[in-house]
Amino acid sequence: IGVLRNSLLQLKNTIIRYKKYVPVELVKTLMKFGIKPEPGAGCAVLTVLCVKSPGFSILTAGKEYFRAVQKLPDWFEILVSSAAECGGIPDCFRADMFTAFFGVPEASDTHAANACRAALRIKERSGNNIPAHAAIHTGEAAAGIIGTSKRVCYTVLGKNTAYPEKICILNEVYK
């Protein structure tokens, strides 16, 4: 019984640590649909939300990056929670951009509207404290477990997934 108890405690601690890397809701949804954690993708119509915060680029470009790093956890929490609360899957943080996708792995007729709600929620929660530009695009893309036998992630790929990032960059020029 002691060995079983220790094994269960170790499993619990492992799950607590790893849920920071993989959203628990995503794992539950993948299990619900019987999607195995191995490389493979399918085609789906989905919506991608991209949020770019040019203020962080300015801070991290000079010696102010320490100040930027201190603000990042609060900003990331706004981004991730807003997307997740509206049915989105937070995808990645890259430089001063964040992306999330909506409509997969569980299909939804409201994925585009949900992405809009997430963008509005982000704007509302950040106020004027963090300047940000958002872009949303809906289209067909590959969605699934992408990677190798050693490292995978659930993500989306294709030209339609790149448009929001490009639009965010244009938002800086055409405010």
Short mmCIF file of N, CA, C and O in Angstrom, two decimals, residues 25-148:
data_model
loop_
_atom_site.label_atom_id
_atom_site.label_comp_id
_atom_site.label_asym_id
_atom_site.label_seq_id
_atom_site.Cartn_x
_atom_site.Cartn_y
_atom_site.Cartn_z
N GLU A 25 -7.42 21.44 -20.20
CA GLU A 25 -8.63 21.35 -21.03
C GLU A 25 -8.30 20.76 -22.41
O GLU A 25 -9.09 20.01 -22.97
N LEU A 26 -7.14 21.12 -22.95
CA LEU A 26 -6.73 20.56 -24.24
C LEU A 26 -6.54 19.05 -24.12
O LEU A 26 -7.01 18.29 -24.97
N VAL A 27 -5.87 18.61 -23.08
CA VAL A 27 -5.63 17.17 -22.87
C VAL A 27 -6.97 16.44 -22.74
O VAL A 27 -7.18 15.39 -23.36
N LYS A 28 -7.90 17.01 -21.98
CA LYS A 28 -9.21 16.38 -21.81
C LYS A 28 -9.94 16.27 -23.14
O LYS A 28 -10.55 15.25 -23.44
N THR A 29 -9.87 17.33 -23.95
CA THR A 29 -10.54 17.32 -25.26
C THR A 29 -9.90 16.30 -26.19
O THR A 29 -10.60 15.56 -26.89
N LEU A 30 -8.58 16.25 -26.21
CA LEU A 30 -7.89 15.27 -27.05
C LEU A 30 -8.26 13.85 -26.64
O LEU A 30 -8.50 12.98 -27.49
N MET A 31 -8.34 13.61 -25.33
CA MET A 31 -8.73 12.28 -24.84
C MET A 31 -10.18 11.97 -25.20
O MET A 31 -10.50 10.85 -25.59
N LYS A 32 -11.05 12.96 -25.10
CA LYS A 32 -12.46 12.81 -25.43
C LYS A 32 -12.65 12.32 -26.87
O LYS A 32 -13.50 11.49 -27.16
N PHE A 33 -11.82 12.85 -27.79
CA PHE A 33 -11.92 12.48 -29.19
C PHE A 33 -10.97 11.36 -29.58
O PHE A 33 -10.84 11.03 -30.76
N GLY A 34 -10.28 10.79 -28.61
CA GLY A 34 -9.39 9.66 -28.87
C GLY A 34 -8.15 10.02 -29.68
O GLY A 34 -7.59 9.18 -30.38
N ILE A 35 -7.71 11.27 -29.58
CA ILE A 35 -6.52 11.71 -30.31
C ILE A 35 -5.29 11.33 -29.50
O ILE A 35 -5.13 11.76 -28.36
N LYS A 36 -4.45 10.50 -30.10
CA LYS A 36 -3.26 10.01 -29.41
C LYS A 36 -2.14 11.05 -29.48
O LYS A 36 -2.04 11.80 -30.46
N PRO A 37 -1.26 11.08 -28.49
CA PRO A 37 -0.15 12.06 -28.49
C PRO A 37 0.99 11.65 -29.42
O PRO A 37 2.11 11.45 -29.00
N GLU A 38 0.65 11.49 -30.69
CA GLU A 38 1.66 11.16 -31.70
C GLU A 38 1.39 12.02 -32.92
O GLU A 38 0.26 12.45 -33.16
N PRO A 39 2.43 12.29 -33.70
CA PRO A 39 2.27 13.19 -34.85
C PRO A 39 1.17 12.76 -35.81
O PRO A 39 1.01 11.59 -36.13
N GLY A 40 0.38 13.76 -36.21
CA GLY A 40 -0.70 13.55 -37.16
C GLY A 40 -1.62 14.76 -37.14
O GLY A 40 -1.82 15.38 -36.10
N ALA A 41 -2.15 15.13 -38.29
CA ALA A 41 -3.01 16.31 -38.37
C ALA A 41 -4.11 16.09 -39.40
O ALA A 41 -3.99 15.25 -40.28
N GLY A 42 -5.15 16.87 -39.27
CA GLY A 42 -6.24 16.86 -40.23
C GLY A 42 -6.54 18.28 -40.66
O GLY A 42 -5.98 19.25 -40.13
N CYS A 43 -7.42 18.43 -41.61
CA CYS A 43 -7.77 19.75 -42.15
C CYS A 43 -9.05 20.23 -41.46
O CYS A 43 -9.97 19.45 -41.23
N ALA A 44 -9.08 21.51 -41.13
CA ALA A 44 -10.25 22.08 -40.46
C ALA A 44 -10.36 23.56 -40.78
O ALA A 44 -9.36 24.22 -41.06
N VAL A 45 -11.59 24.07 -40.71
CA VAL A 45 -11.79 25.52 -40.79
C VAL A 45 -11.72 26.01 -39.35
O VAL A 45 -12.44 25.52 -38.47
N LEU A 46 -10.84 26.96 -39.11
CA LEU A 46 -10.61 27.44 -37.75
C LEU A 46 -10.30 28.94 -37.79
O LEU A 46 -10.16 29.52 -38.86
N THR A 47 -10.19 29.53 -36.64
CA THR A 47 -9.89 30.95 -36.52
C THR A 47 -8.65 31.13 -35.67
O THR A 47 -8.50 30.47 -34.64
N VAL A 48 -7.76 32.01 -36.12
CA VAL A 48 -6.54 32.32 -35.38
C VAL A 48 -6.59 33.77 -34.93
O VAL A 48 -6.94 34.67 -35.69
N LEU A 49 -6.26 33.97 -33.67
CA LEU A 49 -6.14 35.30 -33.08
C LEU A 49 -4.67 35.57 -32.82
O LEU A 49 -3.98 34.73 -32.26
N CYS A 50 -4.20 36.72 -33.24
CA CYS A 50 -2.83 37.14 -32.95
C CYS A 50 -2.90 38.48 -32.23
O CYS A 50 -3.64 39.38 -32.64
N VAL A 51 -2.14 38.61 -31.16
CA VAL A 51 -2.05 39.87 -30.42
C VAL A 51 -0.58 40.25 -30.37
O VAL A 51 0.27 39.46 -29.94
N LYS A 52 -0.28 41.45 -30.82
CA LYS A 52 1.09 41.96 -30.82
C LYS A 52 1.16 43.14 -29.89
O LYS A 52 0.33 44.04 -29.95
N SER A 53 2.15 43.14 -29.04
CA SER A 53 2.34 44.24 -28.09
C SER A 53 3.66 44.94 -28.39
O SER A 53 4.71 44.54 -27.88
N PRO A 54 3.61 45.98 -29.21
CA PRO A 54 4.85 46.66 -29.60
C PRO A 54 5.57 47.30 -28.42
O PRO A 54 6.77 47.51 -28.47
N GLY A 55 4.88 47.58 -27.36
CA GLY A 55 5.53 48.16 -26.19
C GLY A 55 6.61 47.27 -25.61
O GLY A 55 7.63 47.73 -25.12
N PHE A 56 6.42 45.96 -25.69
CA PHE A 56 7.43 45.05 -25.17
C PHE A 56 8.66 45.02 -26.05
O PHE A 56 9.76 44.83 -25.57
N SER A 57 8.48 45.21 -27.34
CA SER A 57 9.65 45.27 -28.24
C SER A 57 10.55 46.43 -27.87
O SER A 57 11.77 46.32 -27.84
N ILE A 58 9.93 47.55 -27.57
CA ILE A 58 10.70 48.75 -27.21
C ILE A 58 11.45 48.51 -25.90
O ILE A 58 12.63 48.81 -25.78
N LEU A 59 10.75 47.93 -24.92
CA LEU A 59 11.38 47.68 -23.63
C LEU A 59 12.52 46.67 -23.72
O LEU A 59 13.55 46.82 -23.08
N THR A 60 12.32 45.62 -24.51
CA THR A 60 13.33 44.57 -24.57
C THR A 60 14.47 44.89 -25.51
O THR A 60 15.48 44.21 -25.51
N ALA A 61 14.32 45.94 -26.32
CA ALA A 61 15.38 46.30 -27.26
C ALA A 61 16.57 46.96 -26.56
O ALA A 61 17.70 46.83 -27.00
N GLY A 62 16.33 47.64 -25.49
CA GLY A 62 17.41 48.33 -24.78
C GLY A 62 17.71 47.66 -23.46
O GLY A 62 17.55 46.46 -23.29
N LYS A 63 18.14 48.47 -22.53
CA LYS A 63 18.51 47.94 -21.21
C LYS A 63 17.30 47.82 -20.29
O LYS A 63 17.45 47.50 -19.13
N GLU A 64 16.11 48.07 -20.82
CA GLU A 64 14.89 48.01 -20.03
C GLU A 64 14.26 46.62 -20.02
O GLU A 64 13.14 46.45 -19.55
N TYR A 65 14.95 45.62 -20.57
CA TYR A 65 14.34 44.30 -20.68
C TYR A 65 13.99 43.70 -19.33
O TYR A 65 13.05 42.93 -19.22
N PHE A 66 14.71 44.06 -18.26
CA PHE A 66 14.36 43.55 -16.94
C PHE A 66 12.98 44.02 -16.53
O PHE A 66 12.20 43.28 -15.95
N ARG A 67 12.66 45.27 -16.85
CA ARG A 67 11.34 45.82 -16.55
C ARG A 67 10.27 45.08 -17.35
O ARG A 67 9.20 44.78 -16.84
N ALA A 68 10.58 44.79 -18.61
CA ALA A 68 9.63 44.07 -19.46
C ALA A 68 9.37 42.67 -18.92
O ALA A 68 8.22 42.22 -18.85
N VAL A 69 10.43 41.98 -18.52
CA VAL A 69 10.30 40.61 -18.02
C VAL A 69 9.44 40.57 -16.75
O VAL A 69 8.66 39.64 -16.55
N GLN A 70 9.52 41.60 -15.93
CA GLN A 70 8.70 41.66 -14.72
C GLN A 70 7.22 41.82 -15.05
O GLN A 70 6.36 41.36 -14.30
N LYS A 71 6.90 42.47 -16.16
CA LYS A 71 5.51 42.68 -16.54
C LYS A 71 4.93 41.50 -17.32
O LYS A 71 3.72 41.37 -17.42
N LEU A 72 5.78 40.67 -17.89
CA LEU A 72 5.31 39.60 -18.76
C LEU A 72 4.33 38.62 -18.12
O LEU A 72 3.32 38.31 -18.74
N PRO A 73 4.57 38.13 -16.91
CA PRO A 73 3.61 37.16 -16.36
C PRO A 73 2.18 37.70 -16.27
O PRO A 73 1.23 36.98 -16.61
N ASP A 74 2.01 38.94 -15.87
CA ASP A 74 0.66 39.51 -15.79
C ASP A 74 0.04 39.64 -17.18
O ASP A 74 -1.14 39.35 -17.38
N TRP A 75 0.83 40.10 -18.15
CA TRP A 75 0.36 40.25 -19.52
C TRP A 75 0.01 38.89 -20.12
O TRP A 75 -1.05 38.71 -20.73
N PHE A 76 0.87 37.89 -19.93
CA PHE A 76 0.61 36.56 -20.45
C PHE A 76 -0.65 35.97 -19.82
O PHE A 76 -1.42 35.28 -20.49
N GLU A 77 -0.86 36.23 -18.55
CA GLU A 77 -2.07 35.74 -17.87
C GLU A 77 -3.33 36.32 -18.52
O GLU A 77 -4.31 35.61 -18.73
N ILE A 78 -3.29 37.60 -18.84
CA ILE A 78 -4.43 38.24 -19.53
C ILE A 78 -4.67 37.56 -20.87
O ILE A 78 -5.80 37.22 -21.22
N LEU A 79 -3.61 37.35 -21.64
CA LEU A 79 -3.73 36.75 -22.96
C LEU A 79 -4.28 35.33 -22.89
O LEU A 79 -5.26 34.99 -23.56
N VAL A 80 -3.64 34.51 -22.08
CA VAL A 80 -4.00 33.09 -22.00
C VAL A 80 -5.40 32.91 -21.43
O VAL A 80 -6.22 32.15 -21.98
N SER A 81 -5.71 33.57 -20.33
CA SER A 81 -7.02 33.38 -19.71
C SER A 81 -8.14 33.91 -20.61
O SER A 81 -9.20 33.28 -20.71
N SER A 82 -7.91 35.02 -21.28
CA SER A 82 -8.94 35.57 -22.17
C SER A 82 -9.24 34.61 -23.32
O SER A 82 -10.40 34.37 -23.66
N ALA A 83 -8.20 34.08 -23.93
CA ALA A 83 -8.39 33.12 -25.03
C ALA A 83 -9.07 31.86 -24.53
O ALA A 83 -10.06 31.39 -25.13
N ALA A 84 -8.60 31.31 -23.44
CA ALA A 84 -9.14 30.05 -22.92
C ALA A 84 -10.61 30.21 -22.49
O ALA A 84 -11.43 29.34 -22.76
N GLU A 85 -10.93 31.32 -21.85
CA GLU A 85 -12.31 31.56 -21.40
C GLU A 85 -13.28 31.66 -22.57
O GLU A 85 -14.48 31.43 -22.41
N CYS A 86 -12.77 32.00 -23.74
CA CYS A 86 -13.62 32.13 -24.93
C CYS A 86 -13.51 30.91 -25.85
O CYS A 86 -13.91 30.96 -27.02
N GLY A 87 -12.96 29.82 -25.33
CA GLY A 87 -12.91 28.58 -26.09
C GLY A 87 -11.68 28.42 -26.97
O GLY A 87 -11.63 27.51 -27.80
N GLY A 88 -10.68 29.27 -26.78
CA GLY A 88 -9.48 29.19 -27.59
C GLY A 88 -8.39 28.34 -26.96
O GLY A 88 -8.40 28.08 -25.76
N ILE A 89 -7.47 27.92 -27.80
CA ILE A 89 -6.29 27.17 -27.34
C ILE A 89 -5.10 28.10 -27.47
O ILE A 89 -4.72 28.47 -28.58
N PRO A 90 -4.50 28.53 -26.36
CA PRO A 90 -3.29 29.35 -26.44
C PRO A 90 -2.20 28.56 -27.17
O PRO A 90 -1.96 27.40 -26.86
N ASP A 91 -1.60 29.18 -28.18
CA ASP A 91 -0.65 28.45 -29.01
C ASP A 91 0.79 28.80 -28.67
O ASP A 91 1.56 27.95 -28.29
N CYS A 92 1.17 30.07 -28.82
CA CYS A 92 2.57 30.37 -28.55
C CYS A 92 2.79 31.85 -28.26
O CYS A 92 1.97 32.70 -28.57
N PHE A 93 3.92 32.09 -27.62
CA PHE A 93 4.44 33.43 -27.38
C PHE A 93 5.71 33.51 -28.21
O PHE A 93 6.58 32.66 -28.09
N ARG A 94 5.81 34.50 -29.06
CA ARG A 94 7.00 34.66 -29.87
C ARG A 94 7.33 36.14 -29.91
O ARG A 94 6.53 36.93 -30.43
N ALA A 95 8.48 36.50 -29.37
CA ALA A 95 8.89 37.90 -29.29
C ALA A 95 7.78 38.67 -28.60
O ALA A 95 7.49 38.41 -27.45
N ASP A 96 7.15 39.60 -29.30
CA ASP A 96 6.08 40.38 -28.68
C ASP A 96 4.71 39.98 -29.20
O ASP A 96 3.76 40.74 -29.16
N MET A 97 4.58 38.73 -29.69
CA MET A 97 3.31 38.25 -30.22
C MET A 97 2.81 37.03 -29.47
O MET A 97 3.58 36.22 -28.98
N PHE A 98 1.50 36.95 -29.43
CA PHE A 98 0.80 35.80 -28.83
C PHE A 98 -0.21 35.31 -29.85
O PHE A 98 -0.88 36.12 -30.50
N THR A 99 -0.34 34.01 -30.01
CA THR A 99 -1.38 33.47 -30.88
C THR A 99 -2.20 32.41 -30.14
O THR A 99 -1.71 31.73 -29.24
N ALA A 100 -3.46 32.35 -30.53
CA ALA A 100 -4.38 31.34 -30.03
C ALA A 100 -5.27 30.93 -31.19
O ALA A 100 -5.48 31.71 -32.12
N PHE A 101 -5.77 29.71 -31.15
CA PHE A 101 -6.67 29.28 -32.21
C PHE A 101 -7.97 28.77 -31.63
O PHE A 101 -8.05 28.34 -30.48
N PHE A 102 -9.01 28.86 -32.46
CA PHE A 102 -10.38 28.56 -32.04
C PHE A 102 -11.03 27.64 -33.08
O PHE A 102 -10.80 27.79 -34.27
N GLY A 103 -11.83 26.69 -32.61
CA GLY A 103 -12.56 25.81 -33.52
C GLY A 103 -11.98 24.42 -33.67
O GLY A 103 -12.57 23.58 -34.36
N VAL A 104 -10.87 24.16 -33.06
CA VAL A 104 -10.27 22.83 -33.03
C VAL A 104 -9.64 22.63 -31.65
O VAL A 104 -9.31 23.61 -31.00
N PRO A 105 -9.48 21.45 -31.14
CA PRO A 105 -9.83 20.18 -31.74
C PRO A 105 -11.34 19.91 -31.73
O PRO A 105 -11.81 19.03 -32.45
N GLU A 106 -12.08 20.67 -30.95
CA GLU A 106 -13.53 20.48 -30.93
C GLU A 106 -14.16 21.51 -31.86
O GLU A 106 -13.99 22.72 -31.66
N ALA A 107 -14.86 21.03 -32.88
CA ALA A 107 -15.48 21.93 -33.85
C ALA A 107 -16.51 22.83 -33.17
O ALA A 107 -17.17 22.43 -32.20
N SER A 108 -16.63 24.04 -33.69
CA SER A 108 -17.56 25.02 -33.14
C SER A 108 -18.06 25.93 -34.26
O SER A 108 -17.27 26.39 -35.08
N ASP A 109 -19.35 26.19 -34.26
CA ASP A 109 -19.90 27.12 -35.25
C ASP A 109 -19.61 28.57 -34.88
O ASP A 109 -19.81 29.47 -35.69
N THR A 110 -19.15 28.78 -33.66
CA THR A 110 -18.94 30.16 -33.18
C THR A 110 -17.46 30.50 -32.98
O THR A 110 -17.13 31.44 -32.26
N HIS A 111 -16.56 29.73 -33.62
CA HIS A 111 -15.14 29.95 -33.36
C HIS A 111 -14.68 31.36 -33.74
O HIS A 111 -13.87 31.96 -33.03
N ALA A 112 -15.18 31.92 -34.82
CA ALA A 112 -14.77 33.28 -35.21
C ALA A 112 -15.28 34.31 -34.20
O ALA A 112 -14.53 35.20 -33.77
N ALA A 113 -16.53 34.18 -33.78
CA ALA A 113 -17.10 35.09 -32.78
C ALA A 113 -16.36 34.94 -31.45
O ALA A 113 -16.12 35.93 -30.75
N ASN A 114 -15.98 33.72 -31.11
CA ASN A 114 -15.24 33.49 -29.86
C ASN A 114 -13.88 34.18 -29.89
O ASN A 114 -13.43 34.73 -28.88
N ALA A 115 -13.21 34.16 -31.04
CA ALA A 115 -11.92 34.85 -31.16
C ALA A 115 -12.11 36.36 -31.00
O ALA A 115 -11.30 37.03 -30.35
N CYS A 116 -13.19 36.88 -31.56
CA CYS A 116 -13.49 38.32 -31.39
C CYS A 116 -13.75 38.64 -29.92
O CYS A 116 -13.25 39.66 -29.41
N ARG A 117 -14.49 37.78 -29.25
CA ARG A 117 -14.75 38.00 -27.81
C ARG A 117 -13.43 37.99 -27.02
O ARG A 117 -13.24 38.79 -26.11
N ALA A 118 -12.55 37.08 -27.37
CA ALA A 118 -11.26 37.01 -26.67
C ALA A 118 -10.46 38.29 -26.90
O ALA A 118 -9.88 38.83 -25.95
N ALA A 119 -10.44 38.80 -28.12
CA ALA A 119 -9.70 40.03 -28.41
C ALA A 119 -10.27 41.20 -27.62
O ALA A 119 -9.52 42.02 -27.05
N LEU A 120 -11.59 41.29 -27.55
CA LEU A 120 -12.23 42.37 -26.78
C LEU A 120 -11.94 42.23 -25.29
O LEU A 120 -11.71 43.22 -24.59
N ARG A 121 -11.93 40.99 -24.81
CA ARG A 121 -11.64 40.74 -23.40
C ARG A 121 -10.20 41.15 -23.07
O ARG A 121 -9.93 41.73 -22.02
N ILE A 122 -9.28 40.84 -23.98
CA ILE A 122 -7.88 41.23 -23.78
C ILE A 122 -7.76 42.75 -23.70
O ILE A 122 -7.10 43.29 -22.81
N LYS A 123 -8.42 43.43 -24.62
CA LYS A 123 -8.39 44.90 -24.63
C LYS A 123 -8.97 45.46 -23.34
O LYS A 123 -8.42 46.38 -22.73
N GLU A 124 -10.08 44.91 -22.91
CA GLU A 124 -10.75 45.36 -21.69
C GLU A 124 -9.87 45.15 -20.46
O GLU A 124 -9.73 46.04 -19.62
N ARG A 125 -9.25 43.99 -20.37
CA ARG A 125 -8.44 43.67 -19.19
C ARG A 125 -7.11 44.41 -19.16
O ARG A 125 -6.58 44.68 -18.09
N SER A 126 -6.55 44.71 -20.32
CA SER A 126 -5.26 45.39 -20.34
C SER A 126 -5.41 46.90 -20.25
O SER A 126 -4.47 47.60 -19.87
N GLY A 127 -6.59 47.42 -20.60
CA GLY A 127 -6.81 48.86 -20.56
C GLY A 127 -5.80 49.58 -21.41
O GLY A 127 -5.42 49.13 -22.48
N ASN A 128 -5.32 50.68 -20.91
CA ASN A 128 -4.30 51.44 -21.63
C ASN A 128 -2.90 51.15 -21.11
O ASN A 128 -1.94 51.80 -21.50
N ASN A 129 -2.80 50.18 -20.19
CA ASN A 129 -1.50 49.87 -19.59
C ASN A 129 -0.53 49.25 -20.59
O ASN A 129 0.66 49.47 -20.53
N ILE A 130 -1.06 48.44 -21.49
CA ILE A 130 -0.21 47.75 -22.45
C ILE A 130 -0.79 47.96 -23.85
O ILE A 130 -1.86 47.43 -24.16
N PRO A 131 -0.12 48.73 -24.68
CA PRO A 131 -0.63 48.90 -26.04
C PRO A 131 -0.54 47.59 -26.80
O PRO A 131 0.46 46.88 -26.71
N ALA A 132 -1.61 47.24 -27.50
CA ALA A 132 -1.61 45.97 -28.22
C ALA A 132 -2.46 46.09 -29.48
O ALA A 132 -3.41 46.86 -29.53
N HIS A 133 -2.08 45.33 -30.49
CA HIS A 133 -2.82 45.24 -31.74
C HIS A 133 -3.29 43.80 -31.87
O HIS A 133 -2.53 42.87 -31.59
N ALA A 134 -4.52 43.62 -32.32
CA ALA A 134 -5.04 42.27 -32.52
C ALA A 134 -5.46 42.09 -33.97
O ALA A 134 -5.87 43.04 -34.64
N ALA A 135 -5.35 40.87 -34.44
CA ALA A 135 -5.81 40.51 -35.77
C ALA A 135 -6.41 39.11 -35.70
O ALA A 135 -5.93 38.25 -34.95
N ILE A 136 -7.46 38.90 -36.49
CA ILE A 136 -8.18 37.63 -36.47
C ILE A 136 -8.41 37.20 -37.91
O ILE A 136 -8.75 38.03 -38.76
N HIS A 137 -8.23 35.91 -38.17
CA HIS A 137 -8.49 35.39 -39.52
C HIS A 137 -9.07 33.99 -39.42
O HIS A 137 -8.64 33.18 -38.59
N THR A 138 -10.05 33.71 -40.27
CA THR A 138 -10.67 32.40 -40.34
C THR A 138 -10.36 31.77 -41.69
O THR A 138 -10.43 32.44 -42.72
N GLY A 139 -10.00 30.51 -41.68
CA GLY A 139 -9.71 29.81 -42.92
C GLY A 139 -9.38 28.36 -42.65
O GLY A 139 -9.34 27.90 -41.51
N GLU A 140 -9.12 27.64 -43.72
CA GLU A 140 -8.77 26.23 -43.62
C GLU A 140 -7.29 26.07 -43.28
O GLU A 140 -6.45 26.80 -43.81
N ALA A 141 -7.00 25.14 -42.40
CA ALA A 141 -5.61 24.90 -42.00
C ALA A 141 -5.47 23.47 -41.49
O ALA A 141 -6.47 22.79 -41.23
N ALA A 142 -4.24 23.04 -41.35
CA ALA A 142 -3.95 21.75 -40.74
C ALA A 142 -3.95 21.94 -39.22
O ALA A 142 -3.41 22.92 -38.72
N ALA A 143 -4.58 21.03 -38.53
CA ALA A 143 -4.62 21.09 -37.07
C ALA A 143 -4.36 19.70 -36.52
O ALA A 143 -4.90 18.72 -37.02
N GLY A 144 -3.50 19.64 -35.51
CA GLY A 144 -3.24 18.34 -34.91
C GLY A 144 -1.95 18.31 -34.13
O GLY A 144 -1.38 19.34 -33.78
N ILE A 145 -1.51 17.11 -33.87
CA ILE A 145 -0.28 16.88 -33.12
C ILE A 145 0.86 16.99 -34.13
O ILE A 145 0.99 16.17 -35.03
N ILE A 146 1.67 18.00 -33.96
CA ILE A 146 2.77 18.28 -34.88
C ILE A 146 4.08 18.09 -34.13
O ILE A 146 4.21 18.55 -32.99
N GLY A 147 5.05 17.45 -34.75
CA GLY A 147 6.35 17.30 -34.12
C GLY A 147 7.04 16.01 -34.50
O GLY A 147 6.85 15.48 -35.59
N THR A 148 7.84 15.53 -33.58
CA THR A 148 8.62 14.32 -33.80
C THR A 148 8.25 13.29 -32.74
O THR A 148 7.41 13.55 -31.88
#
